[in-house]
Amino acid sequence: MAVTTVRELAEQTKMPVERLLAQLGDAGVNVADADAPISADEKKQWLEHLQGKPKKGSLGLGGSKKISLKRKEQTELKVAGARGARAKTINVEVRKKRTIVRPEADEPLEEVIESVETEEDVVEVTAAEPVAEAAPEPEAKADTVEEVVAEAPPAAEVEPEPEVEVAPEPELEPEVEVAPEPEPEPEPEPAAEPEPKAEPEPVEAPVAEAPAAEAPSKPEPAAAASGERDSAEPEHLRTEISDLRRRVLENLRRAQEQEGDLARSREEREKAEREAREKEARKKTRRKGKTEQLHVAENKRGKRRKKGATGGRGAVKVDTQHGFERPTAPVIRDVEIPDSITVGDLAQRMAVKASELIKILMGMGMMSTINESLDQDTAQLVVEEMGHKAIPVGAKDEEENLLKEVREVDVDALDSESRPPVVTIMGHVDHGKTTLLDYIRKARVAAGEAGGITQHIGAYQVQADSGLVTFLDTPGHAAFTAMRARGAAVTDIVILVVAADDGVMPQTEEAVQHARAGNVPIVVAITKSDKENADPDRVKNELAKLELIPEDWGGDTQFIPVSGMTGQGVDELLEALVLQSEILELKAPKTGPAAGVVIESSLERGRGPVATVLVRTGTLHKGDVVLAGQHFGRVRAMFDEDGKPVKEAGPSCPVQVLGLSGTPEAGDDAIAVTDERKAKELASVREAKARDARAKARDRRLGDWASSMGDDKRELPVLLKCDVRGSAEALADALVKMSNDEVEIKVVANGVGGISESDVDLATASKAMIIGFNTRADGVARRKAQEAGLELRYYSVIYDVINDVRDAASGLLGTDTAEKIVGVAAVRSVFRSSAFGAVAGCLVEEGTVRRGLPIRVLRDNVVIYEGELESLRRHKDDVNKVEAGTECGIAVKNYDDVRENDRIEVYERVEVQRTLEAAD
Ligand SMILES: Nc1nc2c(ncn2[C@@H]2O[C@H](COP(=O)(O)OP(=O)(O)OP(=O)(O)O)[C@@H](O)[C@H]2O)c(=O)[nH]1
């Protein structure tokens, strides 16, 4: 056997000589140097030393109890990208680690080998290509599946990352270092010894060597631990690997799903974040808007501003949560539309901005302003255009409805008590009206009332022996009529003043006419009776001609001689008034909400609008909400005619009222209402109504006069003004005589001279037609007539007056139905038709025979049948009409007994205006 030197052994084992020398030294083999021979025993000792039991025959690798064997393999997997991303190539690295536990010293080597087991399987998967495209967010990008797996809880199955981390990348360094020569075949000695068979991998060498030496009958574990490629691996290892691969793929799939989920959740998160940002921005905007609003409001409110601006305790919290929910559906309102309404009012009723409404109107081709008045039709269109429901109501209905709402008490149901009469003085100029009124007032003061005459309030009350009398301090029929024209029949009694020394004058007559037109009883005061030339009988005579017959002459008019200078007869006059009021049974409820009439009003410095209200029913209290004409307000203070504050005013009591929103007009009604807001609404309704009335008056023509003025009563009132009395009387007589049972022509006034303002007032109040016969109206009268919608008619021929008035009166009579024969046909022969039965062959003798009109069949000029045409033919054609001189065939509906020489009369019914006959 050839002797081997240390150097040769080092070459064989491919290790440095020095290292081998050191190992030999450690193994207890004494060699002098590298060239010293080494025996087989010494080699064995060295090997045993390397195996860990140099001296005791056991494995002994430096005292280590475990030997770890590691191996890794790499494969590539092609995986389809998630959600359309391109396919990815995944590098899968499978690392295997085996640990051989060193047995105790006395443990047999076989058992040691048996104990070799798979301790860990580590799989590392690496994406061969970055998946940046599939994973847009860097932080979410998984470079390796490990990372993805680490993010995903189920990936825990893939097993412990720490192993991956700690697993040294270079394989088996320590083992390799300590490993003996991996290719022992060149060594002749080991070959002779129970050396393990040649192994490509040195790791297995020691392992394989041991069983080869001590347990050669168990090659499988050695082979399992040999580190051979798959083909050489045992079946269970392949199973494990395929199992691992399956798990890896499973985890990959999960990772992909998770990646998709992540992408989705990322999108959702981004969306949520975006929405949150937008919401925040909106909040900020709202906050800003709200803050601006607050600032505006705060600027108005001073203190609050500071509080809000400091943001301290009690600071205004910008609560972006509104107090109301935005409605999900558009609000459809019922909008009541009167005859006319302003753009502003209409906008308010629809709860929209006026500007918005104006825009809509512009879209409809109407340029308008907020104060522009819209007629009902237009307003209705706009309301419907804006999606609301239009409810047309007459202004009257609307006002009445509102009045019902604000007047909860039914005044008619209240108990009535007698009330003082309200008296107006009328008469001719300079006949002593003012002097008499003054005397009455002074007399009252002289009678013991304190305070004296402090102010003029348009009305006052006088205490007579038998009761109170209320005087309207506005003498003259103009005022009386003006009030009446406004619908305010305030006066109960008229005192007709006639100067005893002057007698009846034109204005006296006018006054009578006005009083009569107002259906107001007259008490005659013969003034200036103290004068020497006073002639009361003359007055009586002249008034008797006007049908005012004194009581002492058997009539029913009281005549009282008085003197405003001496006071003569004043008490008697007052008593006469009280007596007259008793005859009239003047009564009114004292309780309940007040209703009255505005006597006069003015705007006073320091007091604002002041209105004198004459209470007609109920009691007006301080603090009541009052609606007066187009104005309203709460009664701030009330004063009587002496300027003394009062807290209440009952029926027929005049009182000055402070607190209205404006100055109502004389004759306006004034009522106490329950709701100030409603009062405001009513005031605006009235304002609109007045505007509408003015507009309508402008358009009115006399042609409408008969129908618009007299249609209720079939009464035609006429006001006549003539140049001379003779004409006036003749005309009035002719007109009145035209009256018949259905229409009455009523001359409300018949005077001499020009047409005055007073005439127009009277005509307005009486709804009368004004006729000027050789007279003209003055400027004021013309203007007033125009405002009232009255047309003045001037004549110079009496028959023209009569004809026009007859036409107007005839308009009130309506129409009659008359028959008009339109054609007559003579029957020449009769023949039979299967369709119509008897058909008359006719010749049209007169007019035109028309289809569709009623007919009569006449035999010997006697009507024997009335009916209608069924068929009208000319030759074989149906025709609509046949003219005179033409032959035709006529079939009469439901009549078969037509004979030769009969006549067929075709007629139509027409409306004929009835006319009044002129007087003879
Ligand atoms: N002697 C006497 N004179 C009187 C009497 N009443 C009025 N007068 C005088 O007649 C004149 C006219 O009196 P007024 O009271 O102003 O007459 P009026 O009707 O109010 O006049 P107008 O306001 O212009 O319509 C005055 O000069 C009065 O002094 C009276 O009873 N006796």
XYZ file of C-alpha atoms in Angstrom, residues 553-780:
228
model
C -149.459 122.462 5.343
C -150.231 118.812 5.711
C -146.912 117.549 4.432
C -144.222 115.562 6.232
C -141.313 118.014 6.123
C -140.367 119.927 9.232
C -139.675 123.626 8.624
C -137.883 125.372 11.540
C -137.280 129.124 11.464
C -133.829 129.747 12.980
C -131.215 132.455 13.344
C -127.539 131.708 13.477
C -127.079 135.169 14.783
C -129.502 135.136 17.666
C -129.856 131.438 18.217
C -133.535 131.625 17.652
C -135.073 128.241 16.883
C -131.788 126.320 17.331
C -133.140 124.165 20.146
C -136.256 123.446 18.138
C -134.079 122.463 15.233
C -132.153 120.023 17.432
C -135.385 118.580 18.744
C -136.680 118.240 15.219
C -133.564 116.272 14.357
C -133.977 113.948 17.300
C -137.611 113.467 16.374
C -136.687 112.680 12.820
C -134.122 110.137 13.979
C -136.775 108.464 16.070
C -138.962 108.229 13.005
C -136.019 106.695 11.183
C -135.429 104.278 14.073
C -131.709 104.687 13.838
C -130.061 101.796 15.613
C -126.659 100.187 15.808
C -124.935 97.570 17.950
C -122.799 99.192 20.604
C -120.682 96.146 21.297
C -118.495 94.273 18.891
C -115.706 95.468 16.605
C -116.082 98.982 15.304
C -116.990 99.904 11.747
C -117.129 103.478 10.610
C -116.340 105.988 7.938
C -113.417 108.292 7.465
C -114.678 111.860 7.524
C -111.380 113.502 6.778
C -107.688 112.834 7.208
C -104.431 114.707 7.188
C -100.753 114.249 7.785
C -99.714 116.254 10.810
C -96.232 117.122 11.921
C -95.321 115.105 14.962
C -98.532 113.077 14.861
C -98.266 111.352 11.520
C -101.428 110.374 9.659
C -104.508 111.594 11.525
C -107.961 110.449 10.458
C -111.343 111.468 11.774
C -113.477 108.383 11.905
C -117.187 108.425 12.461
C -118.059 105.149 14.135
C -121.249 103.672 12.732
C -121.459 100.364 14.593
C -119.628 98.749 17.476
C -117.044 100.456 19.630
C -113.576 101.492 18.589
C -110.917 101.049 21.270
C -107.452 102.416 21.655
C -105.099 99.621 20.595
C -107.476 98.164 18.015
C -106.049 97.264 14.627
C -107.865 99.378 12.081
C -108.142 99.015 8.347
C -109.116 102.300 6.754
C -109.421 102.296 2.989
C -106.033 101.353 1.660
C -104.302 101.973 4.983
C -104.102 100.130 8.248
C -102.545 100.376 11.672
C -103.013 100.013 15.397
C -104.840 102.853 17.097
C -102.093 104.599 19.027
C -104.303 107.318 20.448
C -107.810 108.685 20.040
C -109.152 112.210 20.649
C -112.597 113.701 20.667
C -113.540 117.008 18.998
C -112.249 118.880 22.039
C -108.833 117.312 21.705
C -109.322 115.199 24.800
C -107.887 111.702 24.654
C -110.539 109.027 24.730
C -110.215 105.281 25.056
C -113.288 104.269 23.115
C -115.878 105.584 20.719
C -119.342 104.133 20.133
C -121.879 104.453 17.304
C -122.275 107.898 15.689
C -119.293 109.152 17.650
C -116.651 111.044 15.664
C -113.098 110.481 16.862
C -109.620 111.385 15.745
C -107.425 108.329 15.245
C -103.629 108.222 15.286
C -101.562 105.251 14.210
C -102.577 104.543 10.626
C -100.025 103.777 7.947
C -101.294 106.591 5.742
C -104.072 109.072 5.177
C -107.256 107.424 3.952
C -109.737 109.374 1.876
C -112.965 110.894 3.100
C -115.689 108.329 2.643
C -113.350 105.342 3.074
C -114.623 102.780 5.494
C -112.696 102.150 8.664
C -113.016 98.828 10.430
C -111.435 97.231 13.443
C -109.881 93.902 12.496
C -108.376 91.001 14.379
C -105.149 90.491 12.494
C -102.704 93.206 11.524
C -101.082 91.062 8.871
C -104.410 90.377 7.252
C -105.227 94.062 7.481
C -102.080 94.777 5.553
C -103.052 92.205 2.969
C -106.507 93.690 2.632
C -105.053 97.157 2.276
C -102.923 95.991 -0.627
C -105.886 94.211 -2.227
C -107.805 97.451 -2.062
C -104.908 99.375 -3.475
C -104.774 97.016 -6.430
C -108.510 97.249 -6.814
C -108.429 101.043 -6.855
C -105.693 100.950 -9.465
C -107.713 98.553 -11.518
C -110.825 100.674 -11.214
C -108.926 103.712 -12.416
C -107.608 101.791 -15.383
C -111.049 100.470 -16.216
C -112.630 103.882 -15.896
C -110.259 105.179 -18.508
C -111.398 102.521 -20.919
C -115.061 102.826 -20.278
C -117.222 104.330 -23.000
C -120.711 105.604 -22.866
C -121.724 102.774 -25.149
C -121.346 100.471 -22.163
C -123.157 102.849 -20.002
C -126.629 101.362 -20.121
C -125.430 97.859 -19.426
C -122.874 98.826 -16.816
C -124.937 101.302 -14.891
C -128.565 100.538 -15.003
C -128.756 96.825 -15.543
C -129.467 95.921 -11.949
C -132.600 97.916 -11.450
C -133.581 98.483 -15.059
C -133.497 102.075 -14.063
C -131.845 104.685 -16.185
C -130.678 107.624 -14.102
C -130.098 110.876 -15.994
C -128.634 114.175 -14.824
C -129.785 117.092 -16.922
C -128.198 120.498 -17.111
C -129.834 122.957 -19.487
C -129.395 126.549 -20.572
C -132.852 127.589 -19.622
C -135.412 126.259 -17.255
C -138.012 125.775 -19.977
C -135.800 123.357 -21.875
C -134.906 121.568 -18.686
C -138.497 120.980 -17.755
C -139.529 119.946 -21.263
C -136.668 117.548 -21.603
C -137.104 116.023 -18.188
C -140.789 115.549 -18.912
C -140.158 113.844 -22.236
C -137.570 111.522 -20.798
C -139.586 110.504 -17.765
C -142.568 109.723 -19.968
C -140.571 107.200 -21.938
C -140.502 104.968 -18.876
C -142.596 101.825 -19.018
C -143.170 98.842 -16.769
C -139.717 97.461 -17.377
C -137.535 100.516 -17.562
C -137.699 103.712 -15.591
C -135.921 106.801 -16.790
C -135.081 108.718 -13.639
C -133.947 112.312 -13.783
C -131.810 112.559 -10.653
C -131.103 116.240 -11.147
C -132.434 118.796 -13.531
C -130.736 122.125 -13.286
C -129.871 125.243 -15.150
C -126.318 126.360 -15.866
C -122.948 124.801 -16.549
C -122.045 121.284 -15.450
C -120.131 121.604 -12.194
C -117.996 119.314 -10.088
C -120.978 118.894 -7.841
C -123.071 117.676 -10.776
C -120.443 115.101 -11.620
C -120.331 113.992 -7.994
C -124.064 113.556 -8.010
C -124.013 111.712 -11.306
C -121.258 109.445 -10.022
C -123.088 108.726 -6.825
C -126.332 108.059 -8.704
C -124.611 106.240 -11.568
C -126.353 108.715 -13.791
C -125.824 109.751 -17.378
C -124.922 113.465 -17.672
C -126.647 115.384 -20.399
C -125.665 118.955 -21.129
C -128.303 120.722 -23.227
C -126.701 123.867 -24.590
C -124.389 123.872 -21.561
C -120.830 122.669 -21.019
C -118.833 121.248 -18.132
C -116.032 123.221 -16.480
C -112.474 121.875 -16.357
C -112.747 120.311 -12.919
